[in-house]
Structure formats: C-alpha cells, structure tokens
PDB file of N, CA and C in Angstrom:
ATOM      1  N   UNK A 277    -154.350  89.784 -71.588  1.00 71.00           N
ATOM      2  CA  UNK A 277    -155.021  87.964 -71.342  1.00 71.00           C
ATOM      3  C   UNK A 277    -155.474  88.811 -69.777  1.00 71.00           C
ATOM      4  N   UNK A 278    -156.745  87.334 -69.852  1.00 89.00           N
ATOM      5  CA  UNK A 278    -157.267  88.256 -68.625  1.00 89.00           C
ATOM      6  C   UNK A 278    -157.636  86.115 -68.733  1.00 89.00           C
ATOM      7  N   UNK A 279    -157.278  85.493 -69.621  1.00 92.00           N
ATOM      8  CA  UNK A 279    -158.072  83.705 -69.251  1.00 92.00           C
ATOM      9  C   UNK A 279    -156.603  83.204 -69.142  1.00 92.00           C
ATOM     10  N   UNK A 280    -156.855  82.841 -67.431  1.00 94.00           N
ATOM     11  CA  UNK A 280    -156.210  81.787 -66.427  1.00 94.00           C
ATOM     12  C   UNK A 280    -155.910  80.603 -66.368  1.00 94.00           C
ATOM     13  N   UNK A 281    -154.413  79.806 -66.073  1.00 95.00           N
ATOM     14  CA  UNK A 281    -154.876  78.205 -65.977  1.00 95.00           C
ATOM     15  C   UNK A 281    -154.657  77.961 -64.824  1.00 95.00           C
ATOM     16  N   UNK A 282    -155.650  77.399 -63.666  1.00 96.00           N
ATOM     17  CA  UNK A 282    -155.681  76.454 -62.586  1.00 96.00           C
ATOM     18  C   UNK A 282    -155.517  75.106 -62.813  1.00 96.00           C
ATOM     19  N   UNK A 283    -154.278  74.394 -62.268  1.00 96.00           N
ATOM     20  CA  UNK A 283    -153.931  73.204 -62.216  1.00 96.00           C
ATOM     21  C   UNK A 283    -153.507  73.262 -60.890  1.00 96.00           C
ATOM     22  N   UNK A 284    -153.116  71.103 -60.597  1.00 96.00           N
ATOM     23  CA  UNK A 284    -153.385  70.915 -59.922  1.00 96.00           C
ATOM     24  C   UNK A 284    -154.848  70.330 -58.979  1.00 96.00           C
ATOM     25  N   UNK A 285    -155.539  70.488 -59.327  1.00 96.00           N
ATOM     26  CA  UNK A 285    -156.239  70.635 -59.124  1.00 96.00           C
ATOM     27  C   UNK A 285    -157.204  69.392 -58.860  1.00 96.00           C
ATOM     28  N   UNK A 286    -157.713  68.689 -57.176  1.00 95.00           N
ATOM     29  CA  UNK A 286    -158.337  67.604 -57.217  1.00 95.00           C
ATOM     30  C   UNK A 286    -160.250  66.837 -57.889  1.00 95.00           C
ATOM     31  N   UNK A 287    -159.289  65.930 -58.443  1.00 94.00           N
ATOM     32  CA  UNK A 287    -161.718  65.463 -59.427  1.00 94.00           C
ATOM     33  C   UNK A 287    -161.676  66.059 -58.857  1.00 94.00           C
ATOM     34  N   UNK A 288    -161.750  66.407 -57.651  1.00 95.00           N
ATOM     35  CA  UNK A 288    -163.515  66.625 -56.561  1.00 95.00           C
ATOM     36  C   UNK A 288    -164.259  68.443 -56.636  1.00 95.00           C
ATOM     37  N   UNK A 289    -162.470  67.852 -57.021  1.00 96.00           N
ATOM     38  CA  UNK A 289    -162.891  70.246 -57.241  1.00 96.00           C
ATOM     39  C   UNK A 289    -164.331  70.632 -57.841  1.00 96.00           C
ATOM     40  N   UNK A 290    -165.582  71.631 -57.367  1.00 96.00           N
ATOM     41  CA  UNK A 290    -166.232  71.968 -58.779  1.00 96.00           C
ATOM     42  C   UNK A 290    -165.997  73.308 -58.467  1.00 96.00           C
ATOM     43  N   UNK A 291    -166.825  74.100 -59.697  1.00 95.00           N
ATOM     44  CA  UNK A 291    -166.953  75.501 -60.041  1.00 95.00           C
ATOM     45  C   UNK A 291    -167.147  76.523 -58.998  1.00 95.00           C
ATOM     46  N   UNK A 292    -168.589  75.465 -58.594  1.00 95.00           N
ATOM     47  CA  UNK A 292    -168.569  77.120 -56.809  1.00 95.00           C
ATOM     48  C   UNK A 292    -167.323  76.978 -55.908  1.00 95.00           C
ATOM     49  N   UNK A 293    -166.948  75.460 -55.512  1.00 95.00           N
ATOM     50  CA  UNK A 293    -165.614  75.155 -55.083  1.00 95.00           C
ATOM     51  C   UNK A 293    -164.224  76.612 -55.319  1.00 95.00           C
ATOM     52  N   UNK A 294    -164.441  76.602 -56.507  1.00 95.00           N
ATOM     53  CA  UNK A 294    -163.719  77.834 -56.875  1.00 95.00           C
ATOM     54  C   UNK A 294    -163.829  79.595 -57.122  1.00 95.00           C
ATOM     55  N   UNK A 295    -164.910  79.231 -57.168  1.00 93.00           N
ATOM     56  CA  UNK A 295    -165.857  80.330 -56.979  1.00 93.00           C
ATOM     57  C   UNK A 295    -165.775  81.074 -55.755  1.00 93.00           C
ATOM     58  N   UNK A 296    -165.761  80.078 -54.650  1.00 94.00           N
ATOM     59  CA  UNK A 296    -165.992  80.309 -53.334  1.00 94.00           C
ATOM     60  C   UNK A 296    -164.260  80.351 -53.023  1.00 94.00           C
ATOM     61  N   UNK A 297    -163.978  79.954 -53.766  1.00 93.00           N
ATOM     62  CA  UNK A 297    -162.093  80.395 -53.430  1.00 93.00           C
ATOM     63  C   UNK A 297    -161.615  81.786 -53.890  1.00 93.00           C
ATOM     64  N   UNK A 298    -162.437  82.539 -54.946  1.00 92.00           N
ATOM     65  CA  UNK A 298    -162.060  83.698 -55.128  1.00 92.00           C
ATOM     66  C   UNK A 298    -162.800  84.496 -53.890  1.00 92.00           C
ATOM     67  N   UNK A 299    -164.351  84.317 -54.254  1.00 92.00           N
ATOM     68  CA  UNK A 299    -164.779  85.272 -52.983  1.00 92.00           C
ATOM     69  C   UNK A 299    -163.628  85.384 -51.634  1.00 92.00           C
ATOM     70  N   UNK A 300    -163.497  83.976 -50.849  1.00 92.00           N
ATOM     71  CA  UNK A 300    -163.396  84.222 -49.692  1.00 92.00           C
ATOM     72  C   UNK A 300    -161.633  85.416 -50.131  1.00 92.00           C
ATOM     73  N   UNK A 301    -160.725  85.012 -51.841  1.00 91.00           N
ATOM     74  CA  UNK A 301    -159.510  86.054 -51.366  1.00 91.00           C
ATOM     75  C   UNK A 301    -159.956  87.237 -52.232  1.00 91.00           C
ATOM     76  N   UNK A 302    -160.977  87.475 -51.922  1.00 92.00           N
ATOM     77  CA  UNK A 302    -161.550  89.009 -52.139  1.00 92.00           C
ATOM     78  C   UNK A 302    -160.763  89.319 -54.042  1.00 92.00           C
ATOM     79  N   UNK A 303    -161.152  88.874 -54.841  1.00 91.00           N
ATOM     80  CA  UNK A 303    -161.161  88.289 -56.090  1.00 91.00           C
ATOM     81  C   UNK A 303    -163.170  87.882 -57.037  1.00 91.00           C
ATOM     82  N   UNK A 304    -162.867  89.257 -57.801  1.00 88.00           N
ATOM     83  CA  UNK A 304    -164.059  88.982 -58.640  1.00 88.00           C
ATOM     84  C   UNK A 304    -164.672  87.520 -59.040  1.00 88.00           C
ATOM     85  N   UNK A 305    -165.740  86.989 -59.250  1.00 76.00           N
ATOM     86  CA  UNK A 305    -165.926  86.186 -59.591  1.00 76.00           C
ATOM     87  C   UNK A 305    -165.887  86.046 -60.638  1.00 76.00           C
ATOM     88  N   UNK A 306    -165.141  85.019 -62.065  1.00 70.00           N
ATOM     89  CA  UNK A 306    -164.471  84.588 -62.768  1.00 70.00           C
ATOM     90  C   UNK A 306    -166.362  84.934 -63.555  1.00 70.00           C
ATOM     91  N   UNK A 307    -165.648  85.244 -65.156  1.00 73.00           N
ATOM     92  CA  UNK A 307    -166.829  85.580 -66.007  1.00 73.00           C
ATOM     93  C   UNK A 307    -167.329  83.921 -66.865  1.00 73.00           C
ATOM     94  N   UNK A 308    -166.217  83.502 -66.666  1.00 90.00           N
ATOM     95  CA  UNK A 308    -167.007  81.803 -67.402  1.00 90.00           C
ATOM     96  C   UNK A 308    -165.667  80.809 -66.365  1.00 90.00           C
ATOM     97  N   UNK A 309    -165.963  80.143 -65.906  1.00 94.00           N
ATOM     98  CA  UNK A 309    -164.704  79.083 -65.569  1.00 94.00           C
ATOM     99  C   UNK A 309    -165.327  77.275 -66.240  1.00 94.00           C
ATOM    100  N   UNK A 310    -164.212  77.341 -66.900  1.00 94.00           N
ATOM    101  CA  UNK A 310    -164.327  75.524 -67.669  1.00 94.00           C
ATOM    102  C   UNK A 310    -163.567  74.222 -66.515  1.00 94.00           C
ATOM    103  N   UNK A 311    -164.264  73.989 -66.358  1.00 96.00           N
ATOM    104  CA  UNK A 311    -163.530  72.750 -65.116  1.00 96.00           C
ATOM    105  C   UNK A 311    -163.274  71.267 -66.186  1.00 96.00           C
ATOM    106  N   UNK A 312    -162.059  71.084 -66.124  1.00 94.00           N
ATOM    107  CA  UNK A 312    -162.046  69.858 -66.650  1.00 94.00           C
ATOM    108  C   UNK A 312    -160.941  69.185 -65.927  1.00 94.00           C
ATOM    109  N   UNK A 313    -160.572  67.449 -65.306  1.00 92.00           N
ATOM    110  CA  UNK A 313    -160.066  66.673 -65.065  1.00 92.00           C
ATOM    111  C   UNK A 313    -159.035  67.871 -64.443  1.00 92.00           C
ATOM    112  N   UNK A 314    -158.852  67.811 -63.429  1.00 95.00           N
ATOM    113  CA  UNK A 314    -156.949  68.236 -62.296  1.00 95.00           C
ATOM    114  C   UNK A 314    -157.318  69.274 -62.953  1.00 95.00           C
ATOM    115  N   UNK A 315    -157.889  70.480 -63.739  1.00 96.00           N
ATOM    116  CA  UNK A 315    -157.365  71.638 -63.623  1.00 96.00           C
ATOM    117  C   UNK A 315    -158.644  72.537 -64.778  1.00 96.00           C
ATOM    118  N   UNK A 316    -158.030  73.876 -64.869  1.00 96.00           N
ATOM    119  CA  UNK A 316    -159.263  74.589 -64.630  1.00 96.00           C
ATOM    120  C   UNK A 316    -159.252  75.935 -65.884  1.00 96.00           C
ATOM    121  N   UNK A 317    -159.873  76.587 -66.500  1.00 95.00           N
ATOM    122  CA  UNK A 317    -159.239  77.597 -67.353  1.00 95.00           C
ATOM    123  C   UNK A 317    -160.922  78.731 -66.881  1.00 95.00           C
ATOM    124  N   UNK A 318    -160.133  80.030 -66.995  1.00 94.00           N
ATOM    125  CA  UNK A 318    -160.959  80.926 -65.688  1.00 94.00           C
ATOM    126  C   UNK A 318    -160.881  82.190 -66.424  1.00 94.00           C
ATOM    127  N   UNK A 319    -161.609  82.642 -67.097  1.00 93.00           N
ATOM    128  CA  UNK A 319    -161.169  84.191 -67.206  1.00 93.00           C
ATOM    129  C   UNK A 319    -162.184  85.145 -66.458  1.00 93.00           C
ATOM    130  N   UNK A 320    -161.412  86.185 -66.677  1.00 90.00           N
ATOM    131  CA  UNK A 320    -161.029  87.320 -65.119  1.00 90.00           C
ATOM    132  C   UNK A 320    -161.997  88.189 -66.099  1.00 90.00           C
ATOM    133  N   UNK A 321    -162.127  89.755 -65.849  1.00 87.00           N
ATOM    134  CA  UNK A 321    -162.826  90.705 -66.489  1.00 87.00           C
ATOM    135  C   UNK A 321    -161.863  92.105 -66.733  1.00 87.00           C
ATOM    136  N   UNK A 322    -160.454  91.233 -66.572  1.00 89.00           N
ATOM    137  CA  UNK A 322    -159.894  92.688 -67.368  1.00 89.00           C
ATOM    138  C   UNK A 322    -158.635  91.691 -66.271  1.00 89.00           C
ATOM    139  N   UNK A 323    -157.129  92.512 -67.303  1.00 91.00           N
ATOM    140  CA  UNK A 323    -156.342  92.237 -66.662  1.00 91.00           C
ATOM    141  C   UNK A 323    -155.441  91.826 -65.630  1.00 91.00           C
ATOM    142  N   UNK A 324    -156.096  93.337 -65.126  1.00 92.00           N
ATOM    143  CA  UNK A 324    -155.694  93.740 -63.899  1.00 92.00           C
ATOM    144  C   UNK A 324    -155.930  92.315 -62.795  1.00 92.00           C
ATOM    145  N   UNK A 325    -157.533  92.218 -62.819  1.00 92.00           N
ATOM    146  CA  UNK A 325    -158.439  91.663 -62.679  1.00 92.00           C
ATOM    147  C   UNK A 325    -156.846  89.238 -62.064  1.00 92.00           C
ATOM    148  N   UNK A 326    -156.542  89.453 -63.947  1.00 91.00           N
ATOM    149  CA  UNK A 326    -156.521  88.308 -63.840  1.00 91.00           C
ATOM    150  C   UNK A 326    -154.356  88.225 -63.439  1.00 91.00           C
ATOM    151  N   UNK A 327    -154.292  89.597 -63.485  1.00 92.00           N
ATOM    152  CA  UNK A 327    -152.886  89.335 -62.665  1.00 92.00           C
ATOM    153  C   UNK A 327    -153.190  89.739 -61.457  1.00 92.00           C
ATOM    154  N   UNK A 328    -153.816  90.425 -60.701  1.00 92.00           N
ATOM    155  CA  UNK A 328    -153.767  89.679 -58.832  1.00 92.00           C
ATOM    156  C   UNK A 328    -154.578  88.547 -58.776  1.00 92.00           C
ATOM    157  N   UNK A 329    -155.213  87.290 -59.603  1.00 92.00           N
ATOM    158  CA  UNK A 329    -155.749  86.215 -58.969  1.00 92.00           C
ATOM    159  C   UNK A 329    -154.123  85.686 -58.829  1.00 92.00           C
ATOM    160  N   UNK A 330    -153.177  85.818 -60.519  1.00 93.00           N
ATOM    161  CA  UNK A 330    -152.415  84.550 -59.763  1.00 93.00           C
ATOM    162  C   UNK A 330    -150.664  85.643 -58.820  1.00 93.00           C
ATOM    163  N   UNK A 331    -151.130  86.383 -58.631  1.00 92.00           N
ATOM    164  CA  UNK A 331    -150.550  86.743 -57.604  1.00 92.00           C
ATOM    165  C   UNK A 331    -150.627  86.307 -56.233  1.00 92.00           C
ATOM    166  N   UNK A 332    -152.264  86.777 -55.335  1.00 91.00           N
ATOM    167  CA  UNK A 332    -152.823  86.861 -54.357  1.00 91.00           C
ATOM    168  C   UNK A 332    -152.415  84.550 -54.745  1.00 91.00           C
ATOM    169  N   UNK A 333    -153.303  84.417 -56.017  1.00 91.00           N
ATOM    170  CA  UNK A 333    -152.846  82.770 -55.691  1.00 91.00           C
ATOM    171  C   UNK A 333    -151.885  81.413 -56.031  1.00 91.00           C
ATOM    172  N   UNK A 334    -151.120  82.082 -56.457  1.00 85.00           N
ATOM    173  CA  UNK A 334    -149.746  81.131 -56.544  1.00 85.00           C
ATOM    174  C   UNK A 334    -148.257  81.722 -55.321  1.00 85.00           C
ATOM    175  N   UNK A 335    -148.222  82.729 -54.600  1.00 72.00           N
ATOM    176  CA  UNK A 335    -147.514  83.390 -54.150  1.00 72.00           C
ATOM    177  C   UNK A 335    -147.682  82.515 -52.187  1.00 72.00           C
ATOM    178  N   UNK A 336    -149.931  82.614 -52.993  1.00 71.00           N
ATOM    179  CA  UNK A 336    -149.475  81.306 -50.988  1.00 71.00           C
ATOM    180  C   UNK A 336    -149.874  80.521 -50.923  1.00 71.00           C
ATOM    181  N   UNK A 337    -149.871  78.937 -52.089  1.00 83.00           N
ATOM    182  CA  UNK A 337    -149.174  78.162 -51.597  1.00 83.00           C
ATOM    183  C   UNK A 337    -150.358  77.852 -50.971  1.00 83.00           C
ATOM    184  N   UNK A 338    -151.982  78.153 -52.145  1.00 91.00           N
ATOM    185  CA  UNK A 338    -153.158  77.645 -51.794  1.00 91.00           C
ATOM    186  C   UNK A 338    -153.601  76.371 -51.734  1.00 91.00           C
ATOM    187  N   UNK A 339    -153.600  75.702 -51.033  1.00 92.00           N
ATOM    188  CA  UNK A 339    -154.599  74.383 -51.113  1.00 92.00           C
ATOM    189  C   UNK A 339    -156.185  74.543 -51.499  1.00 92.00           C
ATOM    190  N   UNK A 340    -156.963  73.410 -51.645  1.00 94.00           N
ATOM    191  CA  UNK A 340    -157.674  73.466 -52.515  1.00 94.00           C
ATOM    192  C   UNK A 340    -159.152  72.157 -52.440  1.00 94.00           C
ATOM    193  N   UNK A 341    -158.936  71.704 -51.547  1.00 94.00           N
ATOM    194  CA  UNK A 341    -159.598  69.992 -51.425  1.00 94.00           C
ATOM    195  C   UNK A 341    -158.461  69.364 -51.120  1.00 94.00           C
ATOM    196  N   UNK A 342    -156.683  69.735 -50.167  1.00 93.00           N
ATOM    197  CA  UNK A 342    -155.819  69.350 -50.110  1.00 93.00           C
ATOM    198  C   UNK A 342    -154.732  69.127 -51.029  1.00 93.00           C
ATOM    199  N   UNK A 343    -155.168  70.419 -52.300  1.00 94.00           N
ATOM    200  CA  UNK A 343    -153.756  69.846 -52.646  1.00 94.00           C
ATOM    201  C   UNK A 343    -153.344  71.512 -53.046  1.00 94.00           C
ATOM    202  N   UNK A 344    -151.941  71.713 -53.153  1.00 94.00           N
ATOM    203  CA  UNK A 344    -151.739  72.825 -53.681  1.00 94.00           C
ATOM    204  C   UNK A 344    -151.659  73.502 -54.926  1.00 94.00           C
ATOM    205  N   UNK A 345    -152.659  74.541 -55.693  1.00 95.00           N
ATOM    206  CA  UNK A 345    -153.370  74.732 -57.205  1.00 95.00           C
ATOM    207  C   UNK A 345    -152.005  75.726 -57.410  1.00 95.00           C
ATOM    208  N   UNK A 346    -151.755  75.458 -58.841  1.00 94.00           N
ATOM    209  CA  UNK A 346    -151.009  76.264 -59.753  1.00 94.00           C
ATOM    210  C   UNK A 346    -151.793  77.336 -59.916  1.00 94.00           C
ATOM    211  N   UNK A 347    -151.369  78.632 -60.601  1.00 94.00           N
ATOM    212  CA  UNK A 347    -152.413  79.093 -61.906  1.00 94.00           C
ATOM    213  C   UNK A 347    -151.308  80.417 -62.141  1.00 94.00           C
ATOM    214  N   UNK A 348    -151.906  79.940 -63.624  1.00 93.00           N
ATOM    215  CA  UNK A 348    -150.633  80.997 -64.426  1.00 93.00           C
ATOM    216  C   UNK A 348    -151.536  81.436 -65.828  1.00 93.00           C
ATOM    217  N   UNK A 349    -150.647  82.695 -66.585  1.00 93.00           N
ATOM    218  CA  UNK A 349    -151.857  82.716 -67.426  1.00 93.00           C
ATOM    219  C   UNK A 349    -151.885  80.953 -68.332  1.00 93.00           C
ATOM    220  N   UNK A 350    -153.182  81.964 -69.401  1.00 92.00           N
ATOM    221  CA  UNK A 350    -153.425  80.315 -70.496  1.00 92.00           C
ATOM    222  C   UNK A 350    -153.431  80.783 -71.658  1.00 92.00           C
ATOM    223  N   UNK A 351    -152.002  79.722 -71.908  1.00 83.00           N
ATOM    224  CA  UNK A 351    -151.003  79.804 -73.210  1.00 83.00           C
ATOM    225  C   UNK A 351    -151.485  78.972 -74.265  1.00 83.00           C
ATOM    226  N   UNK A 352    -151.991  79.315 -75.682  1.00 76.00           N
ATOM    227  CA  UNK A 352    -152.950  78.897 -76.587  1.00 76.00           C
ATOM    228  C   UNK A 352    -152.467  77.805 -76.925  1.00 76.00           C
ATOM    229  N   UNK A 353    -152.621  76.231 -77.234  1.00 69.00           N
ATOM    230  CA  UNK A 353    -151.863  74.997 -77.572  1.00 69.00           C
ATOM    231  C   UNK A 353    -150.259  75.526 -78.614  1.00 69.00           C
ATOM    232  N   UNK A 354    -150.749  75.776 -79.669  1.00 71.00           N
ATOM    233  CA  UNK A 354    -149.955  76.457 -80.806  1.00 71.00           C
ATOM    234  C   UNK A 354    -149.241  77.579 -80.140  1.00 71.00           C
ATOM    235  N   UNK A 355    -149.119  77.815 -79.519  1.00 68.00           N
ATOM    236  CA  UNK A 355    -147.617  78.885 -78.631  1.00 68.00           C
ATOM    237  C   UNK A 355    -147.091  78.162 -78.328  1.00 68.00           C
ATOM    238  N   UNK A 356    -147.536  77.342 -77.702  1.00 62.00           N
ATOM    239  CA  UNK A 356    -146.531  75.954 -76.848  1.00 62.00           C
ATOM    240  C   UNK A 356    -145.774  75.549 -76.845  1.00 62.00           C
TER     241      UNK A 356
END
C-alpha cells in the first residue's frame, strides 16, 4: 500500500508545503497529492518509501504551520 493519509493539517497548508516537507526529510516527492481541508492523501512511488515516510513523519512529532501532523496508511471507506 503506497497511499498515505496525512491528517491534522492547518487550513493554510498547500501542496507545495507538503512537497517541501518531504524533501526536507529526504523522502521522494510524492507521485500524487490530494489536499483537502485539514488532511491530504499522498501516493508514494512504492511501499518501502511509504513505510519510511510513516516512520519519519510519525515518530518525530513533525509540525507544519504550527500543528503536529498525523501520518498513517490510507484506509478505503469500505474497510473502515
């Protein structure tokens, strides 16, 4: 599973902010980023990078625009 959920985002966060965050953490720029109000779905190139992103962004209490973000696998609505 390569798609991640990034939650607890400030309404002022942009796609460029997320891309910059990934670059700063030496993660590949995501293939696709779908930004909604307060959260985003991010597609990584492969599962290894998705796991690395979760480990890197979840464990460090990463802040973006003053809010600590949440990162986990995206779970389809049907499976929730």
